[in-house]
XYZ file of C-alpha atoms in Angstrom:
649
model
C -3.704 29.286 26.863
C -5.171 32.191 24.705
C -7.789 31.322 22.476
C -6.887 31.425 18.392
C -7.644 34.544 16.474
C -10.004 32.998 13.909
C -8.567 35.636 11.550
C -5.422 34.361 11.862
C -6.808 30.365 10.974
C -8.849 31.615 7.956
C -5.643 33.677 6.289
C -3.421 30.593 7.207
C -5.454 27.845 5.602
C -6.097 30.326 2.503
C -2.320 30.524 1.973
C -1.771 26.504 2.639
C -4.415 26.225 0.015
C -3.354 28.748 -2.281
C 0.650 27.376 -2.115
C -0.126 23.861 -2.634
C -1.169 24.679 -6.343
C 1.365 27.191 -6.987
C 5.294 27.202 -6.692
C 8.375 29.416 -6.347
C 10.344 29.516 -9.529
C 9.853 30.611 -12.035
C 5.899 29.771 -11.510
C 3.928 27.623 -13.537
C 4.131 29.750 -16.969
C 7.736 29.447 -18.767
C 9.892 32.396 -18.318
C 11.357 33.436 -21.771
C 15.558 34.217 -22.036
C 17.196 36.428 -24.761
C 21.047 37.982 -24.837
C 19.280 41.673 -24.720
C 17.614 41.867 -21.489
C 13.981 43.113 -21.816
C 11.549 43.436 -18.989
C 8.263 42.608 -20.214
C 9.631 40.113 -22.917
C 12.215 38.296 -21.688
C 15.308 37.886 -18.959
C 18.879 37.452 -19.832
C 20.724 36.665 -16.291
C 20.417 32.788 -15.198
C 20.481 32.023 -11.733
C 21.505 28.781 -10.447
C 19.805 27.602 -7.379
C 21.164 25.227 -4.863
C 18.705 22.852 -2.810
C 19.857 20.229 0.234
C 21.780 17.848 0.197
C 21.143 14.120 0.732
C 22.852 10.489 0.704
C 21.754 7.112 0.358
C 23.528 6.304 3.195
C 22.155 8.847 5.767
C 18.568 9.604 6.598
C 20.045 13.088 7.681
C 19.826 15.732 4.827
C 22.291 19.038 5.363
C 21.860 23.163 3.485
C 23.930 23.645 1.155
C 25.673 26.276 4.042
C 26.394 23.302 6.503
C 29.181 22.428 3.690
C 32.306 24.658 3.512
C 31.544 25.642 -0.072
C 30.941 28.923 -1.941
C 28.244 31.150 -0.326
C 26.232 33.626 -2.768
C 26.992 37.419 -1.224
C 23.485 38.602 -2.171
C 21.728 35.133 -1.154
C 18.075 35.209 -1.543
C 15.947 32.042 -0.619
C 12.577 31.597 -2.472
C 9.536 31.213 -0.725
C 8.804 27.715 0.630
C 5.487 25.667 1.222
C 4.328 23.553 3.681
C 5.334 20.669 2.122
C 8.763 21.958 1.163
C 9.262 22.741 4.214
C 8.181 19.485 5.785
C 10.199 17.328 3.317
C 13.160 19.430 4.398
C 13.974 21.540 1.259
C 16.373 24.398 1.533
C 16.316 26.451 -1.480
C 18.705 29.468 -1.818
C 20.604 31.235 -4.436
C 24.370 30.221 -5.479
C 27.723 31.801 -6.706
C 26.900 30.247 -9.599
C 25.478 33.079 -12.165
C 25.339 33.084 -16.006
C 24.252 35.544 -18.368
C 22.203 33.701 -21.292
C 24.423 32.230 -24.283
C 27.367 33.831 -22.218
C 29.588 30.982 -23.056
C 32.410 30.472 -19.912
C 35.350 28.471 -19.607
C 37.209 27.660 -16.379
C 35.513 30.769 -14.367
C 36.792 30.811 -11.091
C 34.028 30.954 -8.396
C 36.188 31.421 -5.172
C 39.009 29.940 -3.081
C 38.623 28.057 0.268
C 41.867 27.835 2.454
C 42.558 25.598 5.605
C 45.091 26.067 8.199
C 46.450 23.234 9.486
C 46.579 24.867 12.813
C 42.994 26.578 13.024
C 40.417 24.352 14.749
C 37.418 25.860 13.417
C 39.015 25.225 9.774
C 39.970 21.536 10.674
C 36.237 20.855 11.838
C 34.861 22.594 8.822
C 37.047 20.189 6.583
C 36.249 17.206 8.920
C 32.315 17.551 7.817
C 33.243 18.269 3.993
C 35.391 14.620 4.159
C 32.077 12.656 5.973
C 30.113 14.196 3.291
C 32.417 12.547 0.421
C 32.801 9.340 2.768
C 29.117 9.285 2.803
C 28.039 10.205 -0.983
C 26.352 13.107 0.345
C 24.850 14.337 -3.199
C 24.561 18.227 -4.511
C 21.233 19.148 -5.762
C 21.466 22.106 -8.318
C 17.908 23.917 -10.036
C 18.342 26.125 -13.035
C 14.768 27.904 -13.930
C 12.880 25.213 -11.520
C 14.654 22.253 -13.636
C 16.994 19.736 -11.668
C 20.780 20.215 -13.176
C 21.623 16.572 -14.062
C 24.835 14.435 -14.391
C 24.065 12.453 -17.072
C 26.513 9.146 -17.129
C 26.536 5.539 -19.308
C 25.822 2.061 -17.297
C 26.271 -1.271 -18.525
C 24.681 -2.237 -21.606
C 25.268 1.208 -22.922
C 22.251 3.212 -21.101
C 22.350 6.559 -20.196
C 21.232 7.268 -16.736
C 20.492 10.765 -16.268
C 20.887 11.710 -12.135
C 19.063 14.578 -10.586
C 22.272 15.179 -8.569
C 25.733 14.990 -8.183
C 28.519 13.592 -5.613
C 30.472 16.376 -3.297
C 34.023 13.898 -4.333
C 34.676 10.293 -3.751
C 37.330 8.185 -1.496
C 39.877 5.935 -1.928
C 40.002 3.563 1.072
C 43.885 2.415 2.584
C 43.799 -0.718 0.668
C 43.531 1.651 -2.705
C 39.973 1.047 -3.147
C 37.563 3.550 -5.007
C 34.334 3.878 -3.761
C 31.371 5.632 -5.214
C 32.061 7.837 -7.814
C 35.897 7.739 -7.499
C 35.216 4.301 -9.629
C 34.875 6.689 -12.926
C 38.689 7.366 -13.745
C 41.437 5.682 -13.206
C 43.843 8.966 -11.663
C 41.816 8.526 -8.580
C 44.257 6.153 -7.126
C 45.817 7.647 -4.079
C 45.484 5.653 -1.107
C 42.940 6.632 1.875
C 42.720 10.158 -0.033
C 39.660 12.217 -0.697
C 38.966 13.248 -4.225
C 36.777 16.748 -3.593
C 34.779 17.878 -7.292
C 35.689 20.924 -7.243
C 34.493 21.931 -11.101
C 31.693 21.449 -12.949
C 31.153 21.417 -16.922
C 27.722 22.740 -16.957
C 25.294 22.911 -20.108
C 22.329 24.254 -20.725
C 20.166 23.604 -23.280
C 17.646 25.859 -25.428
C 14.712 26.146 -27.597
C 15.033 28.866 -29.570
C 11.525 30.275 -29.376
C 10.018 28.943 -32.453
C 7.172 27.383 -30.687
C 5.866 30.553 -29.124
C 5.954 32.397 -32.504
C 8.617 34.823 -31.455
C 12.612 35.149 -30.749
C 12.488 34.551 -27.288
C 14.357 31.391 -26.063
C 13.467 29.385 -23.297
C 15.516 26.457 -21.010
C 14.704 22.950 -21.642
C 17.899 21.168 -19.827
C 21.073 21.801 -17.957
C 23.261 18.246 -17.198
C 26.356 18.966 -15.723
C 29.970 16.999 -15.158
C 31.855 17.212 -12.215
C 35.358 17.070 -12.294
C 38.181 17.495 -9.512
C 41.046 19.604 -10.294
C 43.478 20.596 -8.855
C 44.548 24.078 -10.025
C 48.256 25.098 -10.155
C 47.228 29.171 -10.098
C 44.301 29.821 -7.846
C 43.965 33.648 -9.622
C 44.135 32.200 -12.970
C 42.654 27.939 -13.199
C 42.916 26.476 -16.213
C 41.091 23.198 -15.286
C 43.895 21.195 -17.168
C 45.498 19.911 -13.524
C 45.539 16.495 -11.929
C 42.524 15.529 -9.528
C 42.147 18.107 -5.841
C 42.756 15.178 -3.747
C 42.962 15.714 0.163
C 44.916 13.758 3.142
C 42.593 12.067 4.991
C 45.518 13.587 7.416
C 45.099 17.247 7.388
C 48.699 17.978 8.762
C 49.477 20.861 6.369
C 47.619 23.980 4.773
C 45.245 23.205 2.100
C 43.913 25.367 -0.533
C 40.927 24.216 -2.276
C 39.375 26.410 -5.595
C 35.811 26.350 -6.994
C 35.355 26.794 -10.401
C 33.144 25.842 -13.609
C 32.468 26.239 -17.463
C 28.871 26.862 -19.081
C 27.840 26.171 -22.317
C 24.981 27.075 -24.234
C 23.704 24.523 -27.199
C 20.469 25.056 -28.894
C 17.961 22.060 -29.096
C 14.874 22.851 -30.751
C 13.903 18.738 -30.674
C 12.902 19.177 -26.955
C 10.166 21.364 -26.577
C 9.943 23.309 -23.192
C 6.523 21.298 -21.953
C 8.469 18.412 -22.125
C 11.764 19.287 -20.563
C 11.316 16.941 -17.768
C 11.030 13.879 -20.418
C 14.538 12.852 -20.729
C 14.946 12.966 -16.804
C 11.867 10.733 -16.594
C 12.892 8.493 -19.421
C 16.075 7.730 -18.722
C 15.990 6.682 -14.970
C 17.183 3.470 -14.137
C 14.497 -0.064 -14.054
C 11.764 2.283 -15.547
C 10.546 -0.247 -18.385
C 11.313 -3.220 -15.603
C 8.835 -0.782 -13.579
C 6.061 -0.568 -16.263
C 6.236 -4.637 -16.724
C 5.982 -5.552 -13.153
C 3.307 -2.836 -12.704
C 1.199 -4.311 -15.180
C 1.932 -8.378 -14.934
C 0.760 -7.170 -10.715
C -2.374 -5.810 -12.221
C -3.537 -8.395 -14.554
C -2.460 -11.259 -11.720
C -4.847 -9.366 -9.221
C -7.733 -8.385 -11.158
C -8.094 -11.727 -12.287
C -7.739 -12.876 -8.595
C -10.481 -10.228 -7.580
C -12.759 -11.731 -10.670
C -12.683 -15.313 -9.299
C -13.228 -13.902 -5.471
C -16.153 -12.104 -6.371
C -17.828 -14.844 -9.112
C -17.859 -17.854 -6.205
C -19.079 -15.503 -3.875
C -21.813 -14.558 -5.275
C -22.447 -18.134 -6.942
C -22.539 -19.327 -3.208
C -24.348 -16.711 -1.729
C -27.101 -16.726 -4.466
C -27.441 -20.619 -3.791
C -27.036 -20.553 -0.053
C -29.977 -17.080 0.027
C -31.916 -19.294 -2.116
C -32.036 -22.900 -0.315
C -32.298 -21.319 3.209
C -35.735 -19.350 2.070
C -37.038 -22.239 0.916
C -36.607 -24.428 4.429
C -39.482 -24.358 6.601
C -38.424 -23.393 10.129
C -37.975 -26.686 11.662
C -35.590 -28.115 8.920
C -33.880 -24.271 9.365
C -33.523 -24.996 13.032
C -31.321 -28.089 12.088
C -29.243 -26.628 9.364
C -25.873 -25.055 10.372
C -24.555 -22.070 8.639
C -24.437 -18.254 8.412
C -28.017 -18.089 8.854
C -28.400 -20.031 12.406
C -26.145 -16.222 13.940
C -28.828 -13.933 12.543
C -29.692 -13.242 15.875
C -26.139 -12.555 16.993
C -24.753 -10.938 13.935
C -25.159 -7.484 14.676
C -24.249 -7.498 18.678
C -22.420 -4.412 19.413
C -18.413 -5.530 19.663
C -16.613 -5.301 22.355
C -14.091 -1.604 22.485
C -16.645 -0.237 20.075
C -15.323 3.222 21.315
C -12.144 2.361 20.103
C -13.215 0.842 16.790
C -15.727 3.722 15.526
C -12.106 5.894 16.544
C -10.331 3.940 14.153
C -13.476 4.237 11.733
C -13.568 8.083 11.811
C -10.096 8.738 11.206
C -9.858 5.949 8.244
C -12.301 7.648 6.546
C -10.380 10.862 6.625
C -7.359 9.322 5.251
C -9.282 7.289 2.571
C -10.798 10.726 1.279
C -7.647 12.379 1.758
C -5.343 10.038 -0.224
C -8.306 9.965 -3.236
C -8.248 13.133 -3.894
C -4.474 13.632 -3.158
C -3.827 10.710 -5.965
C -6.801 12.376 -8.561
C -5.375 15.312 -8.489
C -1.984 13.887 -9.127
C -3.076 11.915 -12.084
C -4.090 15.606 -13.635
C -0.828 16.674 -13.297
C -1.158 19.391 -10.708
C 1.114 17.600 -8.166
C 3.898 16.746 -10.660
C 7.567 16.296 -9.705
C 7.954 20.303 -11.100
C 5.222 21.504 -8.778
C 7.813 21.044 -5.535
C 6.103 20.598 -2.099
C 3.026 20.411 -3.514
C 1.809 16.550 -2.937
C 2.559 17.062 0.614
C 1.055 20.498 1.132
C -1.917 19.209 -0.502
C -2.516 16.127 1.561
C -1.947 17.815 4.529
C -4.412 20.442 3.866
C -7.563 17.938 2.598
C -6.484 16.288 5.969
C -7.496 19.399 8.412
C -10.342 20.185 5.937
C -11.314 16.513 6.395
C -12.574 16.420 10.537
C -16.336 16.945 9.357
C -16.740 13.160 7.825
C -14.477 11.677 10.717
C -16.525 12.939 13.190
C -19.825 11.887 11.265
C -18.416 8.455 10.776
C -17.081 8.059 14.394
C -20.409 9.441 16.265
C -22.712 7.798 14.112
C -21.300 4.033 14.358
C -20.221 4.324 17.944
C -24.370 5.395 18.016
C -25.222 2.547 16.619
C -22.999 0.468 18.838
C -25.186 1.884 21.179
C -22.599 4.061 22.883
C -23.634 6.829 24.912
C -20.559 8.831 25.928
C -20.046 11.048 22.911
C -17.621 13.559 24.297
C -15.215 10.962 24.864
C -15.774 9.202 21.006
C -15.658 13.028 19.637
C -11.814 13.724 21.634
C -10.368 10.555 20.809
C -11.406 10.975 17.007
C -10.155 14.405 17.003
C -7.077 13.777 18.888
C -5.745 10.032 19.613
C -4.642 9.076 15.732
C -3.604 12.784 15.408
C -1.848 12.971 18.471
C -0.303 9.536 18.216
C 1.444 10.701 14.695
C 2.799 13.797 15.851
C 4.362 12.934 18.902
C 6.649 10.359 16.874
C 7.136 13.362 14.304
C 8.110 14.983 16.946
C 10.556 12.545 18.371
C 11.916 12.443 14.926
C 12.260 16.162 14.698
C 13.946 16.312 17.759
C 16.705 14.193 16.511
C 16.752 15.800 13.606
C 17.560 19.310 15.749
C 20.360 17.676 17.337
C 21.695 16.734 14.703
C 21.540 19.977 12.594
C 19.689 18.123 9.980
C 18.149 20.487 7.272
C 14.758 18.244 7.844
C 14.482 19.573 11.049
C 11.183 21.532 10.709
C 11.330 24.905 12.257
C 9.658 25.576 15.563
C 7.264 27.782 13.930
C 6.495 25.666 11.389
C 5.528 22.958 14.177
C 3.413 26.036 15.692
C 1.058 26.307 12.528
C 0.792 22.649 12.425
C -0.567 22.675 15.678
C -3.120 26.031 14.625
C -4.254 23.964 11.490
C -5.226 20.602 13.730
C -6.354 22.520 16.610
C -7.714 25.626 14.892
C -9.735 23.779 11.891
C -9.397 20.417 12.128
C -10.552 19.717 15.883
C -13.677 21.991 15.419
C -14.282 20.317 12.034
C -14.325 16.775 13.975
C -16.772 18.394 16.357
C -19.107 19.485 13.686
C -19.206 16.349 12.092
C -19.932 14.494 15.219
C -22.700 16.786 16.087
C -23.990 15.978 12.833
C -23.477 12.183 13.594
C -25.094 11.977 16.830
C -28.373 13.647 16.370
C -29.014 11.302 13.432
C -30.436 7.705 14.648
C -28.355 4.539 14.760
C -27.976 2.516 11.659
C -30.973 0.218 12.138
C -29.960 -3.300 11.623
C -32.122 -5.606 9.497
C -32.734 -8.217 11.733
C -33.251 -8.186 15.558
C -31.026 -9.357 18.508
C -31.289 -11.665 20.910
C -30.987 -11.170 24.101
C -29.065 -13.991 25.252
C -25.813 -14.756 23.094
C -25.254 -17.737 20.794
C -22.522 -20.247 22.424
C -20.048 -20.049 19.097
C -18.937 -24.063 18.247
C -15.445 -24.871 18.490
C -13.559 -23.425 15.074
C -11.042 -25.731 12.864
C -7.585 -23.783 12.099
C -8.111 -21.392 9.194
C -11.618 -20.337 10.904
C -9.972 -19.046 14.191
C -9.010 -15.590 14.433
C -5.790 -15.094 14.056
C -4.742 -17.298 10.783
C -7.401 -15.839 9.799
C -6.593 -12.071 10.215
C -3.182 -13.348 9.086
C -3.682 -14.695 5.635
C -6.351 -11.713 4.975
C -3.462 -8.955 4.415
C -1.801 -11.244 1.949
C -3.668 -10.569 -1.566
C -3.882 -6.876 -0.798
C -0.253 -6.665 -0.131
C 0.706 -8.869 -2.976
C -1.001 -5.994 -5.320
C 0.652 -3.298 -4.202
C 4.595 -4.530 -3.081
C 5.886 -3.714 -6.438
C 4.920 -0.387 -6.121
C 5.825 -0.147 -2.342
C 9.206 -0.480 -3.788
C 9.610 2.354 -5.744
C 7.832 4.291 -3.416
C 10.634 3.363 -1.000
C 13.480 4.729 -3.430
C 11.665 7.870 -3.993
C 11.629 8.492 0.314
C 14.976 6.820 1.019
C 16.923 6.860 -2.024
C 16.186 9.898 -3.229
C 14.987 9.136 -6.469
C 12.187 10.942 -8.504
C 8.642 9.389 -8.123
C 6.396 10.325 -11.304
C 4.152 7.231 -12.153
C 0.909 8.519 -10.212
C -1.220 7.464 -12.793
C -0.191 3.833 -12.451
C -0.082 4.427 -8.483
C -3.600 5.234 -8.432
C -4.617 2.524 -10.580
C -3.216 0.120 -8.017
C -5.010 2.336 -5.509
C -8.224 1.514 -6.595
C -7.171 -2.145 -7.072
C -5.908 -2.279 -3.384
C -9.298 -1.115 -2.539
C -11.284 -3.524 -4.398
C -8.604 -6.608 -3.179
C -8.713 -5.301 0.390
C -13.128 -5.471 0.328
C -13.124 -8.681 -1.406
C -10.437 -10.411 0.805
C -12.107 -9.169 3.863
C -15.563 -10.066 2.541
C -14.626 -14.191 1.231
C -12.987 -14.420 4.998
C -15.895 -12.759 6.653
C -18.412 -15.060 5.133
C -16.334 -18.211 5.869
C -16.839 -17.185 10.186
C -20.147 -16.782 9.565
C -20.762 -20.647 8.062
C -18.606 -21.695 10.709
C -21.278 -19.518 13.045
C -18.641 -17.251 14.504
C -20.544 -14.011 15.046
C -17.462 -12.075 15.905
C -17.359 -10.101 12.654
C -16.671 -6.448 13.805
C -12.906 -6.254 14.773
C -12.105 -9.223 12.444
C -13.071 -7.568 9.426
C -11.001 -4.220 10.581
C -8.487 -6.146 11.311
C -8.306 -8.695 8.484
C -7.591 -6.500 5.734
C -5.568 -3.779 8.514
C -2.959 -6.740 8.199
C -1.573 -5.700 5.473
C -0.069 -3.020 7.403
C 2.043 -5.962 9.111
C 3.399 -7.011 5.905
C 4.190 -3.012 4.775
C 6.231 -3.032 8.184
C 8.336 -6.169 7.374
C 9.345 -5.378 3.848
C 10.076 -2.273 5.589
C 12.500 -3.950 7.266
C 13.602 -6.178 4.795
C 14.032 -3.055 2.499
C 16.066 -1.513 5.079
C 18.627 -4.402 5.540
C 18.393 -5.440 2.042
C 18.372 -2.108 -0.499
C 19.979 0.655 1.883
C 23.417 1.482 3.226
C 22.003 3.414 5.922
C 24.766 3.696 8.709
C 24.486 5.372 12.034
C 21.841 4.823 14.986
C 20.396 8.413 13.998
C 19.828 7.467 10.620
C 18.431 4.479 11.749
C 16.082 5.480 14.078
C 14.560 7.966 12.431
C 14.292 5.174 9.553
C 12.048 3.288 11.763
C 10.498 6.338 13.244
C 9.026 7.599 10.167
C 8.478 4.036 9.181
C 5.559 3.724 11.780
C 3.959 6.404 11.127
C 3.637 5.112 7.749
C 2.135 1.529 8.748
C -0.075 3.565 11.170
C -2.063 5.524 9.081
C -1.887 2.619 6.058
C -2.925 -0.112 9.058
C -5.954 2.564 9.829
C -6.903 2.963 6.123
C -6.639 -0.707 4.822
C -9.132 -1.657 8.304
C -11.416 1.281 7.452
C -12.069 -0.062 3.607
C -12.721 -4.076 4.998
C -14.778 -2.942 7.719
C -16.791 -1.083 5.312
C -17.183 -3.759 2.982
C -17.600 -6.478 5.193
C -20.281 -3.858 6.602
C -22.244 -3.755 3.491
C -21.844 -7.358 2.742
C -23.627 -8.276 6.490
C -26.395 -6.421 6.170
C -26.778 -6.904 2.332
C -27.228 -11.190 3.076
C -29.610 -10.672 6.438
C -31.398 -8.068 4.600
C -32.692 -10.351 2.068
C -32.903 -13.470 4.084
C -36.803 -14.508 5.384
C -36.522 -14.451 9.207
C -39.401 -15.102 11.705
């Protein structure tokens, strides 16, 4: 294999850098509209974007072009980052074009025809009824905002959807299902009810804010109707609903149309356009309640963790100084293991692994979460959480391979080539052979996520090209610095460890440590969830990394008050347990995985489910590796922190 131009690496990471803070359309500064089109001032054609689509009840996004619908004859698609592209966005221009306050009624867009006896046209039709059969949902961008259908729900809210059904169904027993529930003429029996026409408007400031005459957008909803029209030429968008046969025995016609509006709305200024999207999604106050009554519950849980610990610890540190060393040969306690505490653990290869790549993700997902709190990774900014964390990732190899080297050093490990691979390419490698798996499927399928080949390529350039060399640095670094010097010495012979009651043996008690941390965070796992799965729009990041730092701070002090408790009972064993103790909570992620997936979702097909549980692992993986990396740490500190102080002949 030919070695990598480095070149080639250094212009590729500058533009994965340079794209995660900057996006497509229209850019980050507002574009300005006016009915007088004006180069340097203003614009005055609209153009109406069209994005994947996606369903609640399919893991497997489609383009817009896998659907039999209007193409654009000039279509353009915007440039795409890495995290666009790995989330599986399709971005390209539509049919759909608009000249500002151009008011339209009942335009027609085009016409699509079906012959009963064409194959190609009866498989084309086929897809466009498993679409409506599955809710598969349009996803429409005018000047980088989402086009939403804004509808009522009980108790008179208005729920304002970043996207919009292809039509609805109407089983054989004359049940509507999805959005066929809205009007009563949908009531043809196992017939598919295809929107066909949209009442679009857009909204506008009208440029007092900036000083000048300039307008700019600051909504578009939409309202899709199906009509059938009696003159293709000439709609009218008057007709009865476009239903189709779930039979296609005879021709079918089928014509696209829609109506824009412009209304003027200078309440809604064009920094907060997003607001009323945000606002008015559905269980956001129920969000901001449970959020905080989670916060308050563990904080004050963390308080009373951390005062009896170090009540008991100051006592115990106290009383044991005092002892002479024959009554300190007959007490029992965390003192009698001091000279067992800090044996090297058994797979300490495999642990300092573990280590290396925890503390990669750890730095990765703080600064990921900082700089979404600041707003530069906002909902607007497409792609750009993703491209970001998956940049600070390859950046990241230097402190994994310091972390790795220099504990599996002090474990007193001596094959550092092996430690230096494994950190650089087991967790790594681990990850993106499941991706890959998951891509795979998502090829055969003809899945819009399916990330192209040559995206996979500079994947692969980024770990091996940056990242792996980065991990070798670091290690370098790691080995030619001594061992962390432990404060008390080691005997040569090992302490016999007394048998242990129930909660002090190692597996309730690796069990019950992932319980606190997972209790502060499965509130939040749950909206999380509906953002991947259910396609709704995640915003709160200021609130996510709030419980981010409380996760932290839960994880240490769980670990810590479970740690100390095997050391009265004189179990030595600390190294793994503490890893694993608060790494536990990875367990519990995984089975309100699956409880989320049987419970929330509607997901049908084995595809769809595999990939579910594909990407699923990947995400207890690298949370299992995390959570482990912050008790270990703590539980780290805490051990050398009592010994330190302690007065040992």
């Amino acid at each position: 294999m030919k070695s990598l131009n480095p070149r080639f690496i250094f212009v590729l990471s500058l533009t994965l850098v340079r794209s995660s803070f900057g996006f497509y359309l229209p850019g980050l500064a507002p574009v300005s509209f006016c009915e007088k089109e004006d180069a340097k001032e203003c614009q005055k054609d609209i153009q109406l974007f069209v994005n994947r689509l996606d369903s609640v009840e399919s893991v497997l996004p489609y383009e817009y072009d896998a659907f039999d619908f209007c193409k654009d004859t000039d279509e353009r698609r915007p440039s795409e980052n890495l995290g666009q592209v790995l989330f599986g966005e399709r971005i390209e221009t539509s049919p759909y074009k608009f000249s500002f306050k151009a008011d339209k009624a009942c335009e027609k867009v085009c016409t699509k025809s079906y012959d009963a006896g064409s194959r190609e046209d009866k498989l084309k039709l086929d897809f466009l009824k498993k679409g409506m059969e599955l809710n598969y949902q349009h996803h429409w961008i005018v000047d980088n905002m989402p086009v939403t259908w804004c509808y009522i729900v009980e108790g008179d809210l208005k729920v304002c959807n970043p996207g919009f059904p292809i039509g609805c169904l109407v089983n054989q027993e004359g049940n509507p299902k999805d959005a066929c529930v809205i009007s009563a003429e949908f009531n043809k029996k196992n017939a598919y009810y295809i929107f066909n026409h949209v009442d679009i408007t857009i909204f506008y400031h009208s440029g007092d804010e900036t000083n000048g005459m300039n307008a700019r957008l600051v909504a578009a909803t939409l309202e899709p109707r199906s009509v059938k029209h009696s003159d293709d030429d000439n709609p009218s968008c008057d007709g009865a609903p476009m239903d189709i046969p779930a039979e296609f025995k005879s021709n079918l016609k089928v014509t696209y149309s829609y109506s824009v509006q412009f209304k003027q709305n200078d309440d809604i200024r064009w920094a907060s356009r997003w607001d009323y999207i945000l606002v008015s999604m559905p269980h956001t106050n129920i969000q901001w309640f449970s959020i905080m009554n989670s916060l308050v519950i563990v904080l004050f849980l963390s308080g009373m963790v951390a005062m009896i610990m170090l009540r008991t610890l100051h006592k115990d540190i106290a009383r044991y100084n005092q002892m002479d060393q024959e009554d300190a040969q007959e007490e029992s306690g965390w003192k009698q293991v001091h000279g067992d505490v800090f044996r090297p653990p058994r797979m300490g290869m495999l642990l300092s692994v573990f280590l290396g790549q925890g503390t990669q993700v750890f730095i990765m997902t703080f600064i990921t979460l900082f700089l979404a709190c600041l707003g530069f990774l906002s909902p607007a900014n497409r792609g750009a959480l993703m491209t970001c964390a998956v940049v600070l990732w390859v950046l990241l190899g230097t402190p994994a391979g310091y972390v790795s080297a220099r504990l599996y050093k002090t474990f007193g490990g001596v094959n550092w080539k092996t430690n230096v691979l494994l950190t650089a390419f087991l967790c790594p490698g681990i990850v993106f052979v499941d991706f890959f798996l998951m891509n795979l499927i998502l090829w055969v399928e003809g899945s819009s996520a399916a990330v192209p080949f040559g995206t996979l390529v500079a994947i692969l350039a980024l770990w091996f090209g940056i990242s792996v060399p980065l991990t070798f640095v670091g290690a370098h670094f790691g080995f030619k610095k001594p061992g962390i010097e432990p404060p008390v010495r080691t005997n040569q012979i090992p302490r016999q460890i007394p048998q242990q009651s129930f909660f002090t043996k190692r597996v309730p008690g690796i069990v019950m440590g992932g319980i606190l941390p997972f209790g502060c965070i499965f509130i939040q796992l749950f909206f999380i969830l509906n953002s991947i799965w259910s396609h709704q729009m995640y915003y709160m990041f200021g609130f996510l990394f709030l419980v981010f730092i409380i996760l932290l701070i839960t994880c240490s002090e769980a670990t810590v008050l479970l740690c100390y408790f095997h050391l009265c009972a004189e179990d030595y064993h600390w190294w793994w347990r503490s890893f694993l103790t608060s790494g536990f909570t990875a367990v519990y992620l995984f089975v309100y995985a699956v409880h989320y997936f049987f419970s929330k979702l509607q997901i049908i097909g084995a595809a769809s489910t595999f990939l579910y549980f594909g990407y699923t692992l990947i995400m207890v993986l690298i949370f299992f590796i995390f959570t482990g990396t912050i008790g270990f740490f703590a539980c780290f500190l805490f051990v050398n922190k009592i010994y330190s102080v302690l007065k040992v002949d």
